[in-house]
mmCIF file of C-alpha atoms and ligand atoms in Angstrom:
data_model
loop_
_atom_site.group_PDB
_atom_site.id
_atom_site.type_symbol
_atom_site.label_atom_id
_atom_site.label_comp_id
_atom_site.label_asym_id
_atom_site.label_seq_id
_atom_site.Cartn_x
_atom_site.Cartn_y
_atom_site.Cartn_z
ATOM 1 C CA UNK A 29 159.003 45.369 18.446
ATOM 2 C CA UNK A 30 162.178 45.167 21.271
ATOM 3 C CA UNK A 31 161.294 46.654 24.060
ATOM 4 C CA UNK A 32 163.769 47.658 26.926
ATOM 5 C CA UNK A 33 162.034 48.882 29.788
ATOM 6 C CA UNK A 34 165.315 49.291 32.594
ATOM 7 C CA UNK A 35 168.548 50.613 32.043
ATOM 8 C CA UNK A 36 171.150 52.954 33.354
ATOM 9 C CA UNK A 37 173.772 55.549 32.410
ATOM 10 C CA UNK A 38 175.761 58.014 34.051
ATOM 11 C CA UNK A 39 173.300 59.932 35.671
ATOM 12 C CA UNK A 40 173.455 57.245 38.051
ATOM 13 C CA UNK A 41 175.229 54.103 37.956
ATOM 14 C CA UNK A 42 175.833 53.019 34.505
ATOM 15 C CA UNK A 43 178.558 53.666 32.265
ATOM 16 C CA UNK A 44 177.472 54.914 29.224
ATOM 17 C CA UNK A 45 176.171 58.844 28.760
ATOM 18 C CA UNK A 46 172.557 58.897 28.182
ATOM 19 C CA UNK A 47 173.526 59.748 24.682
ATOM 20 C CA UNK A 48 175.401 56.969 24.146
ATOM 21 C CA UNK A 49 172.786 54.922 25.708
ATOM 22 C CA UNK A 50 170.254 55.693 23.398
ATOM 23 C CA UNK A 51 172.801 55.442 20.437
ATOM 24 C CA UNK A 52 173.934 51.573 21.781
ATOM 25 C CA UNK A 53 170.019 50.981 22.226
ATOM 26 C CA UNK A 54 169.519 51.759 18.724
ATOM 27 C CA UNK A 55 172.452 49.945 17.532
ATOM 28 C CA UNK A 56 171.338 46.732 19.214
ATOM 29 C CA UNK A 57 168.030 47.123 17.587
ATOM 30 C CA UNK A 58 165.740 48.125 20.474
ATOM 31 C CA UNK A 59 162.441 50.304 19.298
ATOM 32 C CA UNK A 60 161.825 51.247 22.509
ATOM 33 C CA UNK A 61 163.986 51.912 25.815
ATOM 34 C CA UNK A 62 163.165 52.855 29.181
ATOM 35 C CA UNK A 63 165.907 55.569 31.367
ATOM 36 C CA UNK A 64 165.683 54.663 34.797
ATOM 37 C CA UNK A 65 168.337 55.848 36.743
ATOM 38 C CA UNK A 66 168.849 55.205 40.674
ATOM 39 C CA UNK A 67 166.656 58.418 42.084
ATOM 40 C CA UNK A 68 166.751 60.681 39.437
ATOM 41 C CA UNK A 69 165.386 61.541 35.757
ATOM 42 C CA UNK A 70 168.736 63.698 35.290
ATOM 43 C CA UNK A 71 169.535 61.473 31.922
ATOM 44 C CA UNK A 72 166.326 62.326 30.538
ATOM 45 C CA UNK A 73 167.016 66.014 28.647
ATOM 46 C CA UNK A 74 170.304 64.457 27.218
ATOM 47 C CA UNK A 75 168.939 61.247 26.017
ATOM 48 C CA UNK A 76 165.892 62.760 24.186
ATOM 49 C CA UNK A 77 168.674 65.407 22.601
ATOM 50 C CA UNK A 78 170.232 62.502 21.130
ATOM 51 C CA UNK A 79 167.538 59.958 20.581
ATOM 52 C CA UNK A 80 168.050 58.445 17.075
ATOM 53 C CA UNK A 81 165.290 57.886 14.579
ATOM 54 C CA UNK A 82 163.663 54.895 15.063
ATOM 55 C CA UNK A 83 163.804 54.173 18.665
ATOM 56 C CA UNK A 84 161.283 55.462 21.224
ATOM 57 C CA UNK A 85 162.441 56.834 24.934
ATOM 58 C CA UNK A 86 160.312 56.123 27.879
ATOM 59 C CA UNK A 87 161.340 58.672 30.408
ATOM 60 C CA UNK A 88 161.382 57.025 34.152
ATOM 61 C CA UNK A 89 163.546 56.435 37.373
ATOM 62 C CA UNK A 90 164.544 53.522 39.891
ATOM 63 C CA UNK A 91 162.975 53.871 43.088
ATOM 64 C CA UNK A 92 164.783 53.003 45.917
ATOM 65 C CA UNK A 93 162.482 51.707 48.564
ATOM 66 C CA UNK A 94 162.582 49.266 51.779
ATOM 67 C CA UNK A 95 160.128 47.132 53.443
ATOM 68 C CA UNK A 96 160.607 46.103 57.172
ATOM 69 C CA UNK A 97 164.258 46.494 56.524
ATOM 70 C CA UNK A 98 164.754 44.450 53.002
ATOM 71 C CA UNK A 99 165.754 47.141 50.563
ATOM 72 C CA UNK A 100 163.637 46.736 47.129
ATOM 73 C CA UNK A 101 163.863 48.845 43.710
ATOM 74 C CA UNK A 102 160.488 50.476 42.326
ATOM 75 C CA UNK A 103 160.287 51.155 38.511
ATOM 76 C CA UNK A 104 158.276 54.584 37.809
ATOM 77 C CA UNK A 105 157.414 55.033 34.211
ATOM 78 C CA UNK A 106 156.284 57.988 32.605
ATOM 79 C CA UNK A 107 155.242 60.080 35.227
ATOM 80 C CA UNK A 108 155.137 63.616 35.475
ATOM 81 C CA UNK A 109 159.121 64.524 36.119
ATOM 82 C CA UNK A 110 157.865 68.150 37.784
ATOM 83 C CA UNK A 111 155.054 66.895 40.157
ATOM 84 C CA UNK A 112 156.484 67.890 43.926
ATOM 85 C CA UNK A 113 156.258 65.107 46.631
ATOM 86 C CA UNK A 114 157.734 62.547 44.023
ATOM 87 C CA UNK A 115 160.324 65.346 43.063
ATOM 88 C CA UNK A 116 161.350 66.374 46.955
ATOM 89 C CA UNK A 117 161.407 62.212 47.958
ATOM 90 C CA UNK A 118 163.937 61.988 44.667
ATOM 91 C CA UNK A 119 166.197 65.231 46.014
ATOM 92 C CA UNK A 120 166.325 63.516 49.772
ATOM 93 C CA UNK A 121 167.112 59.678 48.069
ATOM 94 C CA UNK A 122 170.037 60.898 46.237
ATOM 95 C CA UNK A 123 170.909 63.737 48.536
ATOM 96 C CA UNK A 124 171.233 61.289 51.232
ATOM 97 C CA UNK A 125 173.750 58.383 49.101
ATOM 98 C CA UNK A 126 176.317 61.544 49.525
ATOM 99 C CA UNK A 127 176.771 61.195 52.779
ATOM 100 C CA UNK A 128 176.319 57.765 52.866
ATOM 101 C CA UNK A 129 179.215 57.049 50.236
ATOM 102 C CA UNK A 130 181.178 59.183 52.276
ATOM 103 C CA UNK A 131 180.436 56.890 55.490
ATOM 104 C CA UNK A 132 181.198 53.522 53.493
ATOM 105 C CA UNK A 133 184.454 55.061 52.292
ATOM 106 C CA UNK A 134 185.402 55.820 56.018
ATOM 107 C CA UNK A 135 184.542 52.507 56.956
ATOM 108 C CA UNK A 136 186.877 51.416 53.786
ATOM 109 C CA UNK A 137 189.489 53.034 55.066
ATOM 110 C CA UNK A 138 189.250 51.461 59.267
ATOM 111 C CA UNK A 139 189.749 48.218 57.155
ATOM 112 C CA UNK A 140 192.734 49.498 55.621
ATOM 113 C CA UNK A 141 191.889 50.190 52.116
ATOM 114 C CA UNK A 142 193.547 53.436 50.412
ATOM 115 C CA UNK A 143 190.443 54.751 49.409
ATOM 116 C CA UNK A 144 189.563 58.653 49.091
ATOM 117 C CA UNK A 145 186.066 60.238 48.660
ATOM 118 C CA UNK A 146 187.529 61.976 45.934
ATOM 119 C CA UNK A 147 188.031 58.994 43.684
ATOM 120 C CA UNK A 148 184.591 58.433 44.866
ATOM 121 C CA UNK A 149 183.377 61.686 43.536
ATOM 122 C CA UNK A 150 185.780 61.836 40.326
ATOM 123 C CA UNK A 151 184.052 57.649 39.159
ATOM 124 C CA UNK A 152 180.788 58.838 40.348
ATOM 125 C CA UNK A 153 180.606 62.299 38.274
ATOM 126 C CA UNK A 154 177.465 64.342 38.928
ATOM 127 C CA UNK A 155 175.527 61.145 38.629
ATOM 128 C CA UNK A 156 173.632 59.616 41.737
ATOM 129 C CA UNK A 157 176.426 58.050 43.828
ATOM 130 C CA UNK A 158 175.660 54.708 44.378
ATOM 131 C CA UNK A 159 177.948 51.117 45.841
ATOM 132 C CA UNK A 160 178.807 50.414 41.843
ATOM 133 C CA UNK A 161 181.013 53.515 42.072
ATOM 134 C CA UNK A 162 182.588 52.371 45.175
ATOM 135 C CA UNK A 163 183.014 48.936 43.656
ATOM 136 C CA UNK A 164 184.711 50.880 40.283
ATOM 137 C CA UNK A 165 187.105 52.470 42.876
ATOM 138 C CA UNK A 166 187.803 49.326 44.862
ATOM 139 C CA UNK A 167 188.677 47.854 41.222
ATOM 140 C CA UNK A 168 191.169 50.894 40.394
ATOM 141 C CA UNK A 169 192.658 50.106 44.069
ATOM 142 C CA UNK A 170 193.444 46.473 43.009
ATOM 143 C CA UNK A 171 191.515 45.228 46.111
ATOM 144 C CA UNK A 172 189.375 43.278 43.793
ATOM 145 C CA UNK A 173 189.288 42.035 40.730
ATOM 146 C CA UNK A 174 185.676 43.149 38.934
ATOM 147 C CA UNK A 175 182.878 45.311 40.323
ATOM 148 C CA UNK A 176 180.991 42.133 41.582
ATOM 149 C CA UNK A 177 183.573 40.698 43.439
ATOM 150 C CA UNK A 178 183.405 43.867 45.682
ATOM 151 C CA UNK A 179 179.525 42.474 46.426
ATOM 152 C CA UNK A 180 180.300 40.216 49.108
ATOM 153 C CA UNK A 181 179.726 40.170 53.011
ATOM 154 C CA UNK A 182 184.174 41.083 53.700
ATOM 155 C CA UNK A 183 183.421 44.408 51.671
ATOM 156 C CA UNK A 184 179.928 46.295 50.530
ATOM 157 C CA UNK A 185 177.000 43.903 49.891
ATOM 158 C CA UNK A 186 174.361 44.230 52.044
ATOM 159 C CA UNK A 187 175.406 43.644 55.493
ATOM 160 C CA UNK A 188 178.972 43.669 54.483
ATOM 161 C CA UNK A 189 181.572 44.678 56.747
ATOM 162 C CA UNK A 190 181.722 48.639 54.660
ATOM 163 C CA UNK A 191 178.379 48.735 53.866
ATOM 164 C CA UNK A 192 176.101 51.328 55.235
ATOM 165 C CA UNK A 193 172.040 51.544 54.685
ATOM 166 C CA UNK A 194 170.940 54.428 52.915
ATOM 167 C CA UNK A 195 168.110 56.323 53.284
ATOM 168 C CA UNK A 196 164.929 54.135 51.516
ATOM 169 C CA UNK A 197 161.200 55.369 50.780
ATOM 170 C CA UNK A 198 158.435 52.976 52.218
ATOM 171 C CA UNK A 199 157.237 51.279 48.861
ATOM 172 C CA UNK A 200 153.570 52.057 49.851
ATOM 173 C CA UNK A 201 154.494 55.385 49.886
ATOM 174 C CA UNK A 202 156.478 55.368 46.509
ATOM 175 C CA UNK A 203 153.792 53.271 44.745
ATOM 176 C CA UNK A 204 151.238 56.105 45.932
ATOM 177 C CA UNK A 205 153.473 58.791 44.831
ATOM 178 C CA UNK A 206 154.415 57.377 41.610
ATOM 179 C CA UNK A 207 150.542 57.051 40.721
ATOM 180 C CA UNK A 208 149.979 60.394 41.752
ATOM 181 C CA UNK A 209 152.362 61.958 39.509
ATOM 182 C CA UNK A 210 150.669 59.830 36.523
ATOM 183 C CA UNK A 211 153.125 57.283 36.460
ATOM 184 C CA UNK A 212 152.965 53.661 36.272
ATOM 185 C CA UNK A 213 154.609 51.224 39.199
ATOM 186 C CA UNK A 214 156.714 48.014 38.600
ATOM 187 C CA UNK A 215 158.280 46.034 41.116
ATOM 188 C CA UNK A 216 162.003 46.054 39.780
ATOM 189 C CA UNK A 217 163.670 42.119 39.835
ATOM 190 C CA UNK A 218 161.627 41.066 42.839
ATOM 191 C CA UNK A 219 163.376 37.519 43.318
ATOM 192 C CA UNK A 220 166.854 38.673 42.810
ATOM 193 C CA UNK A 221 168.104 36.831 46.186
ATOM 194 C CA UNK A 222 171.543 37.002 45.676
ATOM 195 C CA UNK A 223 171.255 40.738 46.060
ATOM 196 C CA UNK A 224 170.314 39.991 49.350
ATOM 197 C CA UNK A 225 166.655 39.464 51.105
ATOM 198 C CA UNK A 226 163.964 39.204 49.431
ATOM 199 C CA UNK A 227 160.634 40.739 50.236
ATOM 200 C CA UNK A 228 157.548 37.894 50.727
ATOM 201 C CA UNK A 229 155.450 37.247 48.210
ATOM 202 C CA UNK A 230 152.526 38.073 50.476
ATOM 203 C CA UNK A 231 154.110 42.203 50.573
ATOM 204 C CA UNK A 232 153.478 41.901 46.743
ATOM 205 C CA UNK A 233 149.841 40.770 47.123
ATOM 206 C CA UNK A 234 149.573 44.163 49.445
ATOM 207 C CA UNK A 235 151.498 45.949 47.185
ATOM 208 C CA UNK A 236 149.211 45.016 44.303
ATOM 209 C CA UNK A 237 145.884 46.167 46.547
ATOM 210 C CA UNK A 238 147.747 49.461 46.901
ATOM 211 C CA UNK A 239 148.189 49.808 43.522
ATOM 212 C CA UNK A 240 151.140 48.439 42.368
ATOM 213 C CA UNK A 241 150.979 48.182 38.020
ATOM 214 C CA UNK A 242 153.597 45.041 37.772
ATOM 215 C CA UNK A 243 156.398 43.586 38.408
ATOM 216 C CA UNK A 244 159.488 42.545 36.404
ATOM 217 C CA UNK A 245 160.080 38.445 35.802
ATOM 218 C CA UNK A 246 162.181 38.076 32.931
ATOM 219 C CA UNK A 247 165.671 39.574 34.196
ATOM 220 C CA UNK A 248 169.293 38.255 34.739
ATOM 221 C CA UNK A 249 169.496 37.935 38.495
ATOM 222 C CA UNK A 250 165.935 35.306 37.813
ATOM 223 C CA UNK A 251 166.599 32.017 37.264
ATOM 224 C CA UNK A 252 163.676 29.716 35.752
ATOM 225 C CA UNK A 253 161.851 28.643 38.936
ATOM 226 C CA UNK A 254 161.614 31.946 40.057
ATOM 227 C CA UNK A 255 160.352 33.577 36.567
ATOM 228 C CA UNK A 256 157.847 30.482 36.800
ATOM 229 C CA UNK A 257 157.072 31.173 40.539
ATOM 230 C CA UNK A 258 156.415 35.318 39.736
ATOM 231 C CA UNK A 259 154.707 34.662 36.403
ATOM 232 C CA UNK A 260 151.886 32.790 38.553
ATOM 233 C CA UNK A 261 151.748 35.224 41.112
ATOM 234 C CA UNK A 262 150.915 38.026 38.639
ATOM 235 C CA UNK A 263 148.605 36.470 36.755
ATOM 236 C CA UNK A 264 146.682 35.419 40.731
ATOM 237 C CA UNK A 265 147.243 39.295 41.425
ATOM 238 C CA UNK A 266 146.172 40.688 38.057
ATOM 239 C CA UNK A 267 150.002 42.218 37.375
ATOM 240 C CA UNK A 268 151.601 43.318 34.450
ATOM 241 C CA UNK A 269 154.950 41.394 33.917
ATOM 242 C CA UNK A 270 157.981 43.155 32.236
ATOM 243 C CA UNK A 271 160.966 41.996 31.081
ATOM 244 C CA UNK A 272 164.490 43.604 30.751
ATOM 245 C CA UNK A 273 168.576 44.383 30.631
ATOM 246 C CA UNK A 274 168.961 46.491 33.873
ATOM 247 C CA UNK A 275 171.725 47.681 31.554
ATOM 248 C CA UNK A 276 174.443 49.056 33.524
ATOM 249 C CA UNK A 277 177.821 49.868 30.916
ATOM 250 C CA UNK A 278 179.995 47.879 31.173
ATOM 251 C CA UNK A 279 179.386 48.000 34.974
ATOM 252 C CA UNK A 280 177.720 44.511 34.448
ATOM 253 C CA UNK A 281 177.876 42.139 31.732
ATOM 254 C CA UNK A 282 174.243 41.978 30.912
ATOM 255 C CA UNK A 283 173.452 43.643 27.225
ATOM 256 C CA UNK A 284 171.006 45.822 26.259
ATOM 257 C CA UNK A 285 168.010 44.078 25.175
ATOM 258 C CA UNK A 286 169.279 40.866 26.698
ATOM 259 C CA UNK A 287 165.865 40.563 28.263
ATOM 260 C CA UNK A 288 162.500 42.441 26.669
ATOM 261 C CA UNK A 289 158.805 43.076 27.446
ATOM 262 C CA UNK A 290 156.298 41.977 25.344
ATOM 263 C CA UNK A 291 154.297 45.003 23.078
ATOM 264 C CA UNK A 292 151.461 44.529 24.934
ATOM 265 C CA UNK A 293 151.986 44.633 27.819
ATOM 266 C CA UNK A 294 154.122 48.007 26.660
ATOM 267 C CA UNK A 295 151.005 49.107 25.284
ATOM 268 C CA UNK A 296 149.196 48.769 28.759
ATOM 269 C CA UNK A 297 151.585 51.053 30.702
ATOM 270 C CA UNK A 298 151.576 53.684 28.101
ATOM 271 C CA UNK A 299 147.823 53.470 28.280
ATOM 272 C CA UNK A 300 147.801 54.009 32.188
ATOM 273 C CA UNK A 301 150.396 56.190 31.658
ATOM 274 C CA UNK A 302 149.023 59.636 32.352
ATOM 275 C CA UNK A 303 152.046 61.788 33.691
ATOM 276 C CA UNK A 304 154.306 61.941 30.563
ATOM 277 C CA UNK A 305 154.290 60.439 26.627
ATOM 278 C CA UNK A 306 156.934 58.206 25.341
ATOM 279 C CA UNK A 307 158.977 60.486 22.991
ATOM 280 C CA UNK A 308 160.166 59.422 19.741
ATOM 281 C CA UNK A 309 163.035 59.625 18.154
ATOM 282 C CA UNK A 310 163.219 62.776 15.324
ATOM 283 C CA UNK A 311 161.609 61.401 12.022
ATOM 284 C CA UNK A 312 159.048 58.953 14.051
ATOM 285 C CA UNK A 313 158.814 55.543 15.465
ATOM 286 C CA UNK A 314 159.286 52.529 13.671
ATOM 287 C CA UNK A 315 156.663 50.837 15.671
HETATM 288 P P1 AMP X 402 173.205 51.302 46.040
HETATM 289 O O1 AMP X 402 172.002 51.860 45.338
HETATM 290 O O2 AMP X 402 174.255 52.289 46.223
HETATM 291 O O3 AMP X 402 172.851 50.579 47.302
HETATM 292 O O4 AMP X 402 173.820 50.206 45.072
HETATM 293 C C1 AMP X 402 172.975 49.225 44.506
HETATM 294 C C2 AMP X 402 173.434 48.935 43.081
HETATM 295 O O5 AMP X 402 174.547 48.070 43.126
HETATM 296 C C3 AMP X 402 172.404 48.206 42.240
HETATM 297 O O6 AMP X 402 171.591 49.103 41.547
HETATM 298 C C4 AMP X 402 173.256 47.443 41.260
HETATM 299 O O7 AMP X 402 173.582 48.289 40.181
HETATM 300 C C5 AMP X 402 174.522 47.177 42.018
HETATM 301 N N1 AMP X 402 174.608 45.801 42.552
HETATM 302 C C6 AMP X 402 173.891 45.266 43.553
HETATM 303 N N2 AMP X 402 174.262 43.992 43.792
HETATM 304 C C7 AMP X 402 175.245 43.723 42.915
HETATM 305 C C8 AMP X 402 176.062 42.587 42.649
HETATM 306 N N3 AMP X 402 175.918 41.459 43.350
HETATM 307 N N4 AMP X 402 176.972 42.680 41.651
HETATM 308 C C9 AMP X 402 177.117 43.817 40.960
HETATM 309 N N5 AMP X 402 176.376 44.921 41.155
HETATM 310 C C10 AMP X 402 175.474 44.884 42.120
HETATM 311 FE FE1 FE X 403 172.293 50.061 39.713
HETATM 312 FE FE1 FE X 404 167.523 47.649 40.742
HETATM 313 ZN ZN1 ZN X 405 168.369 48.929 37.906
#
C-alpha cells in the first residue's frame, strides 16, 4: 500500500486540477491520497468526480496556524467538511490572504516591480491565494528565475522585504476544532527551518496534551537528524508519524509519493477518524 497523506492542487496552491491530481496519483501508483489544500476542502467534489479505480481519496485541508508569532501548518483529515466553527475559521483564513495578496503586491510595486493584482488573481484562479502565486507572477515578470528563488528575505519569505503576515488560527484552537468536527490533527513538516522559525519542541509536547493526533517526519524540507530528532519525540509523546509529497504541481519539484506513510499508521487515523470516510475510487479499493 502507497500512501500519500499531503498534497495540493488548484484549489489552493498547486498546479494540477484536483482531477488531474487524482489521475497523476494513480498514475504514480499511490492507493491512497490525501487533498489538503491551504484553508479550504474546495478540491474535494472535483477530485472524488474523477477519482480513478483503485486509488482511495482522503478528504482534508492545511491549516494555517501561528504560535507566539512562528507561523505553523495543521493537517485535518477526514473531518466533517459542514461542521460550523471549523467551516467559518476556513471562510476568515482564506478570506483574509485576499487582502493580504493585495498588500504584498503593493509593497511589490514601492520596490519597483511591475506587478498587478490582476496577474495575481488571473495565476491564482478561484483557488486560495497564497505567496506561491505571487512567486508564479514574480517568475512571469522575469524578476526571478523559479518560484523558490522568490523565497528569500529581498522579496516574500517570511520577514522579507514584500512579505506581509496573514491572518493565522491559534493551533490550540485549530487542534480543538479539528477534533470537534471528527477529524484527526497532524502537525504538518514541523522542522522545516528553512521555511523560517520553527516552533519548540516543548509547544509540541503541549500540543500533544491538547490533543494533537501526529505529526509529519518523513518530508522533503527534513533532513535525517531532524526525522531522527521528531521520530523520538513522537514515540516520548505517544504521536502518530506520517510521511509525505506536500505535492505542489510543478510549483515544487517534489513528486507525488516521493515520501509515504506507513498502512498502519493510515489505519489509525481512519480509525479515529469520525467526521468523514475515505472514499474510494468507482469499482473499489485495491487495498
Ligand atoms: P502562504 O500560505 O501564502 O503564506 O504561502 C506559503 C506557501 O508557500 C507554502 O504552503 C508553500 O507552498 C510555499 N513555500 C513556502 N516556503 C517556500 C520555499 N522556500 N520555496 C518554495 N515554496 C515555498
Ligand atoms: Fe503550499
Ligand atoms: Fe505546509
Ligand atoms: Zn502543504
Amino acid at each position: 500500500m502507497r500512501i500519500d497523506l499531503h498534497t495540493h492542487s488548484t484549489a489552493s496552491d498547486g498546479t494540477d486540477t484536483p482531477a488531474e491530481l487524482v489521475r497523476h496519483a494513480a498514475a504514480a501508483g499511490l492507493d491512497v491520497v490525501a487533498l489538503t489544500d491551504h484553508d479550504t476542502t474546495r478540491g474535494h467534489a472535483e477530485a472524488v468526480a474523477a477519482l480513478p479505480e483503485g486509488l482511495t481519496l482522503v478528504t482534508g485541508a492545511e491549516i494555517s496556524c501561528a504560535l507566539d508569532g512562528v507561523s505553523m501548518h495543521l493537517l485535518a483529515y477526514l473531518f466533517d467538511p459542514a461542521e460550523p466553527e471549523l467551516l467559518r475559521e476556513r471562510e476568515l483564513l482564506r478570506d483574509d490572504r485576499v487582502p493580504r495578496a493585495q498588500a504584498m503586491v503593493g509593497r511589490l510595486r514601492e520596490l519597483g516591480v511591475p506587478i498587478a493584482w490582476d496577474q495575481v488573481a488571473r495565476i491564482a484562479g478561484d483557488g486560495s491565494v497564497g505567496r506561491p502565486h505571487i512567486a508564479t507572477a514574480l517568475v512571469e515578470l522575469g524578476v526571478v528565475p523559479t518560484v523558490s528563488d522568490a523565497f528569500t528575505p529581498e522579496w516574500i519569505a517570511d520577514g522579507g522585504r514584500a512579505h506581509i503576515v496573514k491572518h493565522e488560527l491559534d493551533p490550540f484552537t485549530a487542534v480543538r476544532l479539528v477534533k470537534a468536527a471528527g477529524g484527526v490533527a497532524v502537525f504538518a513538516h514541523p522542522a522545516a527551518a528553512k521555511r523560517g522559525r520553527t516552533v519548540p519542541e516543548q509547544a509540541i509536547g503541549e500540543l500533544a496534551a491538547a490533543g494533537l493526533d501526529g505529526i509529519e517526519v518523513d518530508h522533503m524540507d527534513h533532513d535525517r537528524p531532524a526525522r531522527e530528532r521528531l521520530r523520538g519525540l513522537a514515540r516520548d509523546l505517544g504521536l502518530l508519524t506520517t510521511g509525505s509529497s506536500d505535492y505542489h504541481g510543478s510549483r515544487k519539484e517534489v513528486g507525488l509519493g516521493e515520501y509515504t506513510t506507513d498502512p498502519e499508521i493510515y489505519g489509525e487515523i481512519t480509525r479515529r477518524a469520525t467526521g468523514a470516510f475515505p472514499v474510494p475510487g468507482a469499482g473499489g479499493s485495491r487495498a
